[in-house]
């Protein structure tokens, strides 16, 4: 009966959360192969192409705090709708220009829009899903993003072959805008009831009252994302250094992605049933172990094993950062808190690849893999010693004490839609 109730609750979130989130991530997935090919077709060089492709990440970092503040003030649904329409317009416009400057600007808007959708939907789940179901809800959010990034690039490539770049960008923009239909009921609710807390609180309150929690959770996010993204750079580079063909390197990465997709439902169930640390500690330990194996790889066999081990670890971690952020979010500044954590996590997303590049240049790819493995180990220690159990399951870390009262309150069904 409990599982049926959990599934029923998740089904009610399909329209307001998972539909807009999938539309957002599917659009971004289409851009993965299409935008570089469009730039190449326009005669843009590698350096300028890298600048355009990296601009979305800059937009996400720059827009996270603003998105959190607007979600807090204007309401979750309104921010999601504006973000999806902004993404749709920006992506649809890409097919009408080859200007690097304009494309950088459009990519910045895509990054701002993506973080707006993510934060608004994350805040919605935090306020509407009981803590005992939160792991599965967040794992589904993470798993749906992985699925979109697997399917979206394939769809984008096919569309370019069939209808050309301009029409492909228009379809991708329309896909983003389609997600707005999921928030129509929320738009009919007055702002005073869609904003999660009263006026007078927000980012200022967050920094005055909750700097310690922001620092603890944000540092965890930074270390975790640095290890995750460092792995995504180290794995293909090691494959190339071993003399593997492009298709073999792609297969090496795809094996890990397949493990991701298979394991995310188990990740959410374990987090809710036994506690957050029961997935996060094994997940990031496996990620570190895979990186150690990658550092030792002298042939494709061990590199493949490393990819599988890291894929299993990353699959077990699906939704874990979303869940930890929701567990630790203060009720008087939930959206600003999640925005601040997103900034620190995205900084780790940049730091991981930079670490691989710097260490590989100085000492070789093997030492770069060891360095990222060290970051993963530090993340595990931080979770055990500083964060502790955040799901109200009797953890002994510092955050377990601060979340126990919230856990009792969140176990009651929410009255929010």
Tab-separated table of C-alpha atoms in Angstrom:
chain	number	residue	atom	x	y	z
A	1	UNK	CA	0.000	0.000	0.000
A	2	UNK	CA	2.818	2.383	0.847
A	3	UNK	CA	4.432	1.823	-2.544
A	4	UNK	CA	1.119	2.402	-4.303
A	5	UNK	CA	0.720	5.655	-2.420
A	6	UNK	CA	4.242	6.691	-3.362
A	7	UNK	CA	3.617	5.970	-7.036
A	8	UNK	CA	0.338	7.871	-6.899
A	9	UNK	CA	2.109	10.889	-5.404
A	10	UNK	CA	4.822	10.801	-8.059
A	11	UNK	CA	2.175	10.582	-10.772
A	12	UNK	CA	0.589	13.793	-9.482
A	13	UNK	CA	3.971	15.515	-9.989
A	14	UNK	CA	4.259	14.361	-13.619
A	15	UNK	CA	2.463	17.412	-14.991
A	16	UNK	CA	3.886	20.242	-12.837
A	17	UNK	CA	7.453	18.918	-12.433
A	18	UNK	CA	8.567	16.158	-14.775
A	19	UNK	CA	6.885	17.404	-17.970
A	20	UNK	CA	8.528	20.871	-17.907
A	21	UNK	CA	11.817	19.423	-16.669
A	22	UNK	CA	11.967	16.838	-19.467
A	23	UNK	CA	11.039	19.495	-22.049
A	24	UNK	CA	13.893	21.662	-20.745
A	25	UNK	CA	16.538	18.923	-20.648
A	26	UNK	CA	15.403	17.369	-23.938
A	27	UNK	CA	15.901	20.737	-25.643
A	28	UNK	CA	19.369	21.009	-24.137
A	29	UNK	CA	20.099	17.453	-25.274
A	30	UNK	CA	19.222	18.352	-28.857
A	31	UNK	CA	21.743	21.209	-28.713
A	32	UNK	CA	24.638	18.904	-27.717
A	33	UNK	CA	25.439	17.788	-31.289
A	34	UNK	CA	23.438	20.330	-33.288
A	35	UNK	CA	25.028	23.553	-32.058
A	36	UNK	CA	28.667	22.489	-32.721
A	37	UNK	CA	27.748	21.284	-36.217
A	38	UNK	CA	25.869	24.535	-36.869
A	39	UNK	CA	28.935	26.524	-35.825
A	40	UNK	CA	31.171	24.386	-38.015
A	41	UNK	CA	28.781	24.864	-40.925
A	42	UNK	CA	29.104	28.614	-40.408
A	43	UNK	CA	32.907	28.381	-40.514
A	44	UNK	CA	33.432	29.144	-36.809
A	45	UNK	CA	36.782	27.990	-35.376
A	46	UNK	CA	37.378	25.659	-32.447
A	47	UNK	CA	38.212	28.393	-29.924
A	48	UNK	CA	35.076	30.395	-30.732
A	49	UNK	CA	32.983	27.211	-30.738
A	50	UNK	CA	34.242	26.364	-27.238
A	51	UNK	CA	33.309	29.867	-26.099
A	52	UNK	CA	29.759	29.472	-27.413
A	53	UNK	CA	29.307	25.991	-25.949
A	54	UNK	CA	30.604	27.054	-22.533
A	55	UNK	CA	28.393	30.143	-22.333
A	56	UNK	CA	25.365	28.163	-21.106
A	57	UNK	CA	27.289	27.093	-18.020
A	58	UNK	CA	28.211	30.696	-17.349
A	59	UNK	CA	24.577	31.710	-17.680
A	60	UNK	CA	23.540	29.028	-15.191
A	61	UNK	CA	26.092	30.174	-12.623
A	62	UNK	CA	25.270	33.834	-13.101
A	63	UNK	CA	21.506	33.278	-13.018
A	64	UNK	CA	21.219	30.858	-10.103
A	65	UNK	CA	20.912	33.405	-7.290
A	66	UNK	CA	18.561	35.572	-9.369
A	67	UNK	CA	16.402	32.555	-10.229
A	68	UNK	CA	16.236	31.567	-6.575
A	69	UNK	CA	15.224	35.076	-5.530
A	70	UNK	CA	12.547	35.343	-8.244
A	71	UNK	CA	11.160	31.908	-7.403
A	72	UNK	CA	10.929	33.030	-3.788
A	73	UNK	CA	9.163	36.305	-4.665
A	74	UNK	CA	7.034	35.577	-7.735
A	75	UNK	CA	6.169	31.914	-7.294
A	76	UNK	CA	7.479	28.664	-8.677
A	77	UNK	CA	5.106	28.307	-11.633
A	78	UNK	CA	5.642	31.820	-12.958
A	79	UNK	CA	9.420	31.498	-12.938
A	80	UNK	CA	9.216	28.131	-14.695
A	81	UNK	CA	6.932	29.467	-17.447
A	82	UNK	CA	9.073	32.548	-18.083
A	83	UNK	CA	12.218	30.389	-18.102
A	84	UNK	CA	10.790	27.888	-20.593
A	85	UNK	CA	9.555	30.633	-22.911
A	86	UNK	CA	12.944	32.353	-22.675
A	87	UNK	CA	14.722	29.094	-23.513
A	88	UNK	CA	12.353	28.401	-26.397
A	89	UNK	CA	12.867	31.846	-27.912
A	90	UNK	CA	16.658	31.724	-27.478
A	91	UNK	CA	17.042	28.259	-29.006
A	92	UNK	CA	14.687	28.982	-31.905
A	93	UNK	CA	16.710	32.122	-32.711
A	94	UNK	CA	19.984	30.204	-33.026
A	95	UNK	CA	19.113	28.914	-36.464
A	96	UNK	CA	18.893	32.450	-37.865
A	97	UNK	CA	22.418	33.616	-37.034
A	98	UNK	CA	26.043	32.588	-37.353
A	99	UNK	CA	27.364	35.487	-35.284
A	100	UNK	CA	29.560	34.198	-32.449
A	101	UNK	CA	28.703	37.154	-30.227
A	102	UNK	CA	24.972	36.707	-30.692
A	103	UNK	CA	25.189	32.948	-30.172
A	104	UNK	CA	27.144	33.486	-26.948
A	105	UNK	CA	24.364	35.806	-25.772
A	106	UNK	CA	21.683	33.277	-26.701
A	107	UNK	CA	23.556	30.504	-24.911
A	108	UNK	CA	23.807	32.674	-21.797
A	109	UNK	CA	20.015	33.033	-21.911
A	110	UNK	CA	19.658	29.263	-22.292
A	111	UNK	CA	21.784	28.774	-19.160
A	112	UNK	CA	19.754	31.304	-17.170
A	113	UNK	CA	16.513	29.682	-18.335
A	114	UNK	CA	17.717	26.167	-17.509
A	115	UNK	CA	18.638	27.082	-13.941
A	116	UNK	CA	15.270	28.849	-13.586
A	117	UNK	CA	13.382	25.704	-14.589
A	118	UNK	CA	15.546	23.506	-12.373
A	119	UNK	CA	15.297	25.676	-9.259
A	120	UNK	CA	11.567	26.274	-9.589
A	121	UNK	CA	10.827	22.554	-10.031
A	122	UNK	CA	13.273	21.606	-7.273
A	123	UNK	CA	11.583	24.062	-4.925
A	124	UNK	CA	8.176	22.704	-5.906
A	125	UNK	CA	9.169	19.145	-5.018
A	126	UNK	CA	10.789	20.284	-1.777
A	127	UNK	CA	7.549	21.905	-0.620
A	128	UNK	CA	5.079	19.322	-1.944
A	129	UNK	CA	6.702	15.906	-1.389
A	130	UNK	CA	7.079	14.378	2.090
A	131	UNK	CA	10.631	13.614	3.215
A	132	UNK	CA	9.989	9.863	3.092
A	133	UNK	CA	9.326	10.070	-0.660
A	134	UNK	CA	11.794	12.805	-1.498
A	135	UNK	CA	14.632	10.499	-2.545
A	136	UNK	CA	12.514	8.778	-5.198
A	137	UNK	CA	11.088	12.083	-6.413
A	138	UNK	CA	14.544	13.627	-6.805
A	139	UNK	CA	16.061	10.455	-8.303
A	140	UNK	CA	13.327	10.531	-10.944
A	141	UNK	CA	14.246	14.141	-11.678
A	142	UNK	CA	17.897	13.129	-12.087
A	143	UNK	CA	17.033	10.030	-14.110
A	144	UNK	CA	14.756	11.923	-16.482
A	145	UNK	CA	17.591	14.381	-17.146
A	146	UNK	CA	19.934	11.485	-17.970
A	147	UNK	CA	17.317	10.025	-20.314
A	148	UNK	CA	16.867	13.366	-22.076
A	149	UNK	CA	20.613	13.718	-22.577
A	150	UNK	CA	20.695	10.216	-24.058
A	151	UNK	CA	17.729	10.631	-26.442
A	152	UNK	CA	18.007	14.348	-27.241
A	153	UNK	CA	21.333	14.215	-29.108
A	154	UNK	CA	20.123	11.329	-31.277
A	155	UNK	CA	16.911	13.175	-32.144
A	156	UNK	CA	18.864	16.343	-32.901
A	157	UNK	CA	21.188	14.551	-35.294
A	158	UNK	CA	18.309	12.933	-37.151
A	159	UNK	CA	16.412	16.228	-37.415
A	160	UNK	CA	19.417	18.026	-38.928
A	161	UNK	CA	19.716	15.331	-41.576
A	162	UNK	CA	15.986	15.479	-42.342
A	163	UNK	CA	15.034	19.155	-42.122
A	164	UNK	CA	18.251	21.176	-41.688
A	165	UNK	CA	19.615	23.376	-38.921
A	166	UNK	CA	17.044	26.174	-38.879
A	167	UNK	CA	14.042	23.858	-38.572
A	168	UNK	CA	15.842	21.756	-35.957
A	169	UNK	CA	16.410	24.799	-33.758
A	170	UNK	CA	12.742	25.759	-34.189
A	171	UNK	CA	11.625	22.271	-33.131
A	172	UNK	CA	13.944	22.374	-30.119
A	173	UNK	CA	12.597	25.774	-29.090
A	174	UNK	CA	9.016	24.539	-29.446
A	175	UNK	CA	9.863	21.513	-27.279
A	176	UNK	CA	10.991	23.826	-24.483
A	177	UNK	CA	7.880	25.999	-24.728
A	178	UNK	CA	5.684	22.891	-24.609
A	179	UNK	CA	6.642	22.454	-20.968
A	180	UNK	CA	4.646	25.585	-20.060
A	181	UNK	CA	1.409	23.573	-20.239
A	182	UNK	CA	2.483	21.753	-17.094
A	183	UNK	CA	2.280	24.943	-15.032
A	184	UNK	CA	-1.053	26.376	-16.199
A	185	UNK	CA	-2.920	25.498	-12.961
A	186	UNK	CA	-0.177	27.143	-10.896
A	187	UNK	CA	-0.494	30.360	-12.898
A	188	UNK	CA	-4.126	30.662	-11.795
A	189	UNK	CA	-3.022	30.748	-8.147
A	190	UNK	CA	-2.383	34.230	-6.671
A	191	UNK	CA	1.318	35.012	-6.095
A	192	UNK	CA	0.789	35.278	-2.342
A	193	UNK	CA	0.015	31.567	-2.145
A	194	UNK	CA	2.514	30.294	-4.674
A	195	UNK	CA	5.450	31.970	-2.955
A	196	UNK	CA	6.648	29.546	-0.328
A	197	UNK	CA	7.143	32.082	2.478
A	198	UNK	CA	6.074	35.558	3.453
A	199	UNK	CA	7.541	38.802	2.241
A	200	UNK	CA	10.552	40.124	4.046
A	201	UNK	CA	12.621	36.966	3.834
A	202	UNK	CA	14.824	35.683	1.048
A	203	UNK	CA	18.514	35.867	0.168
A	204	UNK	CA	19.277	38.359	2.941
A	205	UNK	CA	17.664	36.107	5.521
A	206	UNK	CA	19.478	33.133	4.056
A	207	UNK	CA	22.919	34.703	4.497
A	208	UNK	CA	22.141	36.137	7.947
A	209	UNK	CA	20.651	33.000	9.462
A	210	UNK	CA	21.904	30.059	7.442
A	211	UNK	CA	25.451	30.754	6.243
A	212	UNK	CA	26.755	27.648	7.983
A	213	UNK	CA	24.258	25.360	6.265
A	214	UNK	CA	24.972	27.002	2.902
A	215	UNK	CA	28.698	26.460	3.395
A	216	UNK	CA	28.355	22.803	4.409
A	217	UNK	CA	25.908	21.837	1.673
A	218	UNK	CA	27.566	23.980	-0.984
A	219	UNK	CA	31.009	22.523	-0.306
A	220	UNK	CA	29.578	19.020	-0.687
A	221	UNK	CA	28.006	20.036	-3.995
A	222	UNK	CA	31.282	21.568	-5.192
A	223	UNK	CA	33.327	18.439	-4.414
A	224	UNK	CA	30.744	16.043	-5.852
A	225	UNK	CA	30.323	17.938	-9.111
A	226	UNK	CA	34.084	18.385	-9.503
A	227	UNK	CA	34.515	14.601	-9.233
A	228	UNK	CA	31.602	13.879	-11.596
A	229	UNK	CA	32.687	16.306	-14.294
A	230	UNK	CA	36.357	15.443	-13.928
A	231	UNK	CA	35.451	11.828	-14.630
A	232	UNK	CA	33.615	12.817	-17.815
A	233	UNK	CA	36.797	14.488	-19.101
A	234	UNK	CA	39.338	11.945	-17.842
A	235	UNK	CA	37.567	8.863	-19.230
A	236	UNK	CA	37.542	9.817	-22.941
A	237	UNK	CA	41.047	11.322	-22.719
A	238	UNK	CA	42.432	8.073	-21.327
A	239	UNK	CA	40.612	6.169	-24.069
A	240	UNK	CA	42.214	8.375	-26.707
A	241	UNK	CA	45.661	7.981	-25.103
A	242	UNK	CA	45.235	4.179	-25.312
A	243	UNK	CA	44.737	4.478	-29.069
A	244	UNK	CA	41.016	3.634	-29.118
A	245	UNK	CA	38.917	4.675	-32.114
A	246	UNK	CA	36.275	7.412	-31.789
A	247	UNK	CA	33.511	4.800	-31.822
A	248	UNK	CA	35.272	2.791	-29.098
A	249	UNK	CA	35.685	5.908	-26.934
A	250	UNK	CA	31.993	6.671	-27.460
A	251	UNK	CA	31.128	3.143	-26.406
A	252	UNK	CA	33.337	3.508	-23.338
A	253	UNK	CA	31.340	6.550	-22.240
A	254	UNK	CA	28.003	4.991	-23.253
A	255	UNK	CA	28.534	1.964	-20.989
A	256	UNK	CA	28.616	4.264	-17.974
A	257	UNK	CA	25.561	6.162	-19.210
A	258	UNK	CA	23.652	2.881	-19.523
A	259	UNK	CA	24.472	2.009	-15.923
A	260	UNK	CA	23.239	5.477	-14.919
A	261	UNK	CA	19.834	4.895	-16.479
A	262	UNK	CA	19.399	1.397	-15.048
A	263	UNK	CA	20.204	2.310	-11.460
A	264	UNK	CA	18.468	5.631	-10.774
A	265	UNK	CA	15.172	4.033	-9.547
A	266	UNK	CA	17.118	2.015	-6.966
A	267	UNK	CA	18.963	5.129	-5.815
A	268	UNK	CA	15.742	6.895	-4.857
A	269	UNK	CA	14.281	3.828	-3.137
A	270	UNK	CA	17.424	3.268	-1.037
A	271	UNK	CA	17.580	6.941	-0.020
A	272	UNK	CA	13.988	6.830	1.218
A	273	UNK	CA	14.159	3.377	2.787
A	274	UNK	CA	17.537	3.456	4.540
A	275	UNK	CA	18.820	7.039	4.391
A	276	UNK	CA	20.727	9.350	2.080
A	277	UNK	CA	24.206	8.185	3.103
A	278	UNK	CA	23.391	4.612	2.094
A	279	UNK	CA	23.452	5.711	-1.534
A	280	UNK	CA	25.764	8.710	-1.492
A	281	UNK	CA	28.713	7.086	0.277
A	282	UNK	CA	28.765	3.916	-1.904
A	283	UNK	CA	28.076	5.981	-5.038
A	284	UNK	CA	30.972	8.387	-4.647
A	285	UNK	CA	33.249	5.663	-3.283
A	286	UNK	CA	32.626	3.682	-6.484
A	287	UNK	CA	33.255	6.822	-8.517
A	288	UNK	CA	36.615	7.220	-6.772
A	289	UNK	CA	37.439	3.532	-7.193
A	290	UNK	CA	36.673	3.746	-10.915
A	291	UNK	CA	39.001	6.719	-11.240
A	292	UNK	CA	41.746	4.765	-9.475
A	293	UNK	CA	41.262	1.906	-11.948
A	294	UNK	CA	41.359	4.423	-14.792
A	295	UNK	CA	44.682	5.749	-13.508
A	296	UNK	CA	46.085	2.210	-13.665
A	297	UNK	CA	44.623	1.339	-17.078
A	298	UNK	CA	47.165	0.266	-19.663
A	299	UNK	CA	44.676	-1.272	-22.051
A	300	UNK	CA	41.020	-1.067	-23.076
A	301	UNK	CA	39.903	-3.864	-20.720
A	302	UNK	CA	40.711	-2.041	-17.482
A	303	UNK	CA	39.495	1.257	-18.945
A	304	UNK	CA	36.147	-0.391	-19.736
A	305	UNK	CA	35.969	-1.803	-16.211
A	306	UNK	CA	36.691	1.658	-14.828
A	307	UNK	CA	33.906	3.130	-16.966
A	308	UNK	CA	31.420	0.528	-15.710
A	309	UNK	CA	32.389	1.066	-12.055
A	310	UNK	CA	32.081	4.848	-12.406
A	311	UNK	CA	28.775	4.461	-14.242
A	312	UNK	CA	27.372	2.309	-11.429
A	313	UNK	CA	28.515	4.867	-8.884
A	314	UNK	CA	27.044	7.764	-10.827
A	315	UNK	CA	23.778	5.863	-11.314
A	316	UNK	CA	23.493	5.253	-7.572
A	317	UNK	CA	24.010	8.976	-6.997
A	318	UNK	CA	21.037	9.987	-9.189
A	319	UNK	CA	19.083	12.760	-7.497
A	320	UNK	CA	21.325	12.692	-4.417
A	321	UNK	CA	22.374	16.345	-4.646
A	322	UNK	CA	18.773	17.408	-5.258
A	323	UNK	CA	17.685	15.375	-2.238
A	324	UNK	CA	20.416	16.638	0.076
A	325	UNK	CA	19.659	20.233	-0.903
A	326	UNK	CA	15.950	19.749	-0.234
A	327	UNK	CA	16.612	18.104	3.134
A	328	UNK	CA	18.876	20.912	4.304
A	329	UNK	CA	16.909	23.844	2.813
A	330	UNK	CA	15.578	26.276	5.462
A	331	UNK	CA	11.830	26.829	5.269
A	332	UNK	CA	12.156	30.626	5.340
A	333	UNK	CA	14.429	30.799	2.281
A	334	UNK	CA	14.126	27.536	0.342
A	335	UNK	CA	14.519	28.847	-3.209
A	336	UNK	CA	17.390	31.283	-2.408
A	337	UNK	CA	19.156	28.450	-0.572
A	338	UNK	CA	18.835	26.093	-3.542
A	339	UNK	CA	20.076	28.892	-5.824
A	340	UNK	CA	23.169	29.456	-3.677
A	341	UNK	CA	23.902	25.719	-3.616
A	342	UNK	CA	23.522	25.579	-7.410
A	343	UNK	CA	26.178	28.292	-7.794
A	344	UNK	CA	28.669	26.356	-5.677
A	345	UNK	CA	27.868	23.070	-7.413
A	346	UNK	CA	28.283	24.643	-10.856
A	347	UNK	CA	31.639	26.037	-9.748
A	348	UNK	CA	32.657	22.427	-9.098
A	349	UNK	CA	31.409	21.528	-12.568
A	350	UNK	CA	34.023	23.918	-13.947
A	351	UNK	CA	36.754	23.015	-11.452
A	352	UNK	CA	36.732	19.279	-12.235
A	353	UNK	CA	37.701	19.549	-15.922
A	354	UNK	CA	40.198	22.318	-15.106
A	355	UNK	CA	41.836	20.047	-12.512
A	356	UNK	CA	42.144	17.243	-15.074
A	357	UNK	CA	43.669	19.589	-17.624
A	358	UNK	CA	46.180	21.180	-15.254
A	359	UNK	CA	47.375	17.912	-13.672
A	360	UNK	CA	47.466	16.056	-16.997
A	361	UNK	CA	49.566	18.821	-18.519
A	362	UNK	CA	51.994	18.748	-15.604
A	363	UNK	CA	52.199	15.039	-14.757
A	364	UNK	CA	50.122	12.971	-17.198
A	365	UNK	CA	46.606	11.547	-17.410
A	366	UNK	CA	47.276	8.892	-14.789
A	367	UNK	CA	47.977	11.483	-12.125
A	368	UNK	CA	44.985	13.506	-13.304
A	369	UNK	CA	42.760	10.482	-12.636
A	370	UNK	CA	44.349	10.046	-9.209
A	371	UNK	CA	43.686	13.736	-8.467
A	372	UNK	CA	39.980	13.459	-9.314
A	373	UNK	CA	39.801	10.238	-7.271
A	374	UNK	CA	41.172	12.249	-4.357
A	375	UNK	CA	38.376	14.792	-4.804
A	376	UNK	CA	35.812	11.961	-4.718
A	377	UNK	CA	37.398	10.621	-1.515
A	378	UNK	CA	37.276	14.085	0.032
A	379	UNK	CA	33.591	14.325	-0.922
A	380	UNK	CA	32.855	11.038	0.872
A	381	UNK	CA	34.685	12.202	3.995
A	382	UNK	CA	32.818	15.518	3.915
A	383	UNK	CA	29.480	13.699	3.712
A	384	UNK	CA	30.335	11.401	6.616
A	385	UNK	CA	32.036	13.861	8.956
A	386	UNK	CA	30.437	17.240	8.190
A	387	UNK	CA	27.028	16.597	6.577
A	388	UNK	CA	25.815	13.356	8.130
A	389	UNK	CA	22.405	11.840	7.474
A	390	UNK	CA	19.930	14.461	6.241
A	391	UNK	CA	16.876	12.246	5.774
A	392	UNK	CA	15.840	12.010	9.431
A	393	UNK	CA	17.091	8.427	9.723
A	394	UNK	CA	19.164	8.890	12.845
A	395	UNK	CA	22.397	10.038	11.295
A	396	UNK	CA	25.088	11.394	13.581
A	397	UNK	CA	26.434	14.237	11.437
A	398	UNK	CA	25.838	17.906	12.221
A	399	UNK	CA	22.958	18.269	9.797
A	400	UNK	CA	21.072	15.324	11.286
A	401	UNK	CA	20.343	17.395	14.377
A	402	UNK	CA	19.249	20.426	12.410
A	403	UNK	CA	16.923	18.464	10.123
A	404	UNK	CA	15.209	16.225	12.661
A	405	UNK	CA	12.463	18.733	13.402
A	406	UNK	CA	11.975	19.497	9.725
A	407	UNK	CA	11.770	15.771	9.013
A	408	UNK	CA	8.878	15.374	11.429
A	409	UNK	CA	7.064	18.259	9.791
A	410	UNK	CA	7.797	17.134	6.221
A	411	UNK	CA	6.502	13.610	6.896
A	412	UNK	CA	3.038	15.104	7.008
A	413	UNK	CA	1.337	15.398	3.599
A	414	UNK	CA	1.769	18.853	2.146
A	415	UNK	CA	-1.248	21.046	1.560
A	416	UNK	CA	0.429	22.662	-1.434
A	417	UNK	CA	-0.733	21.574	-4.886
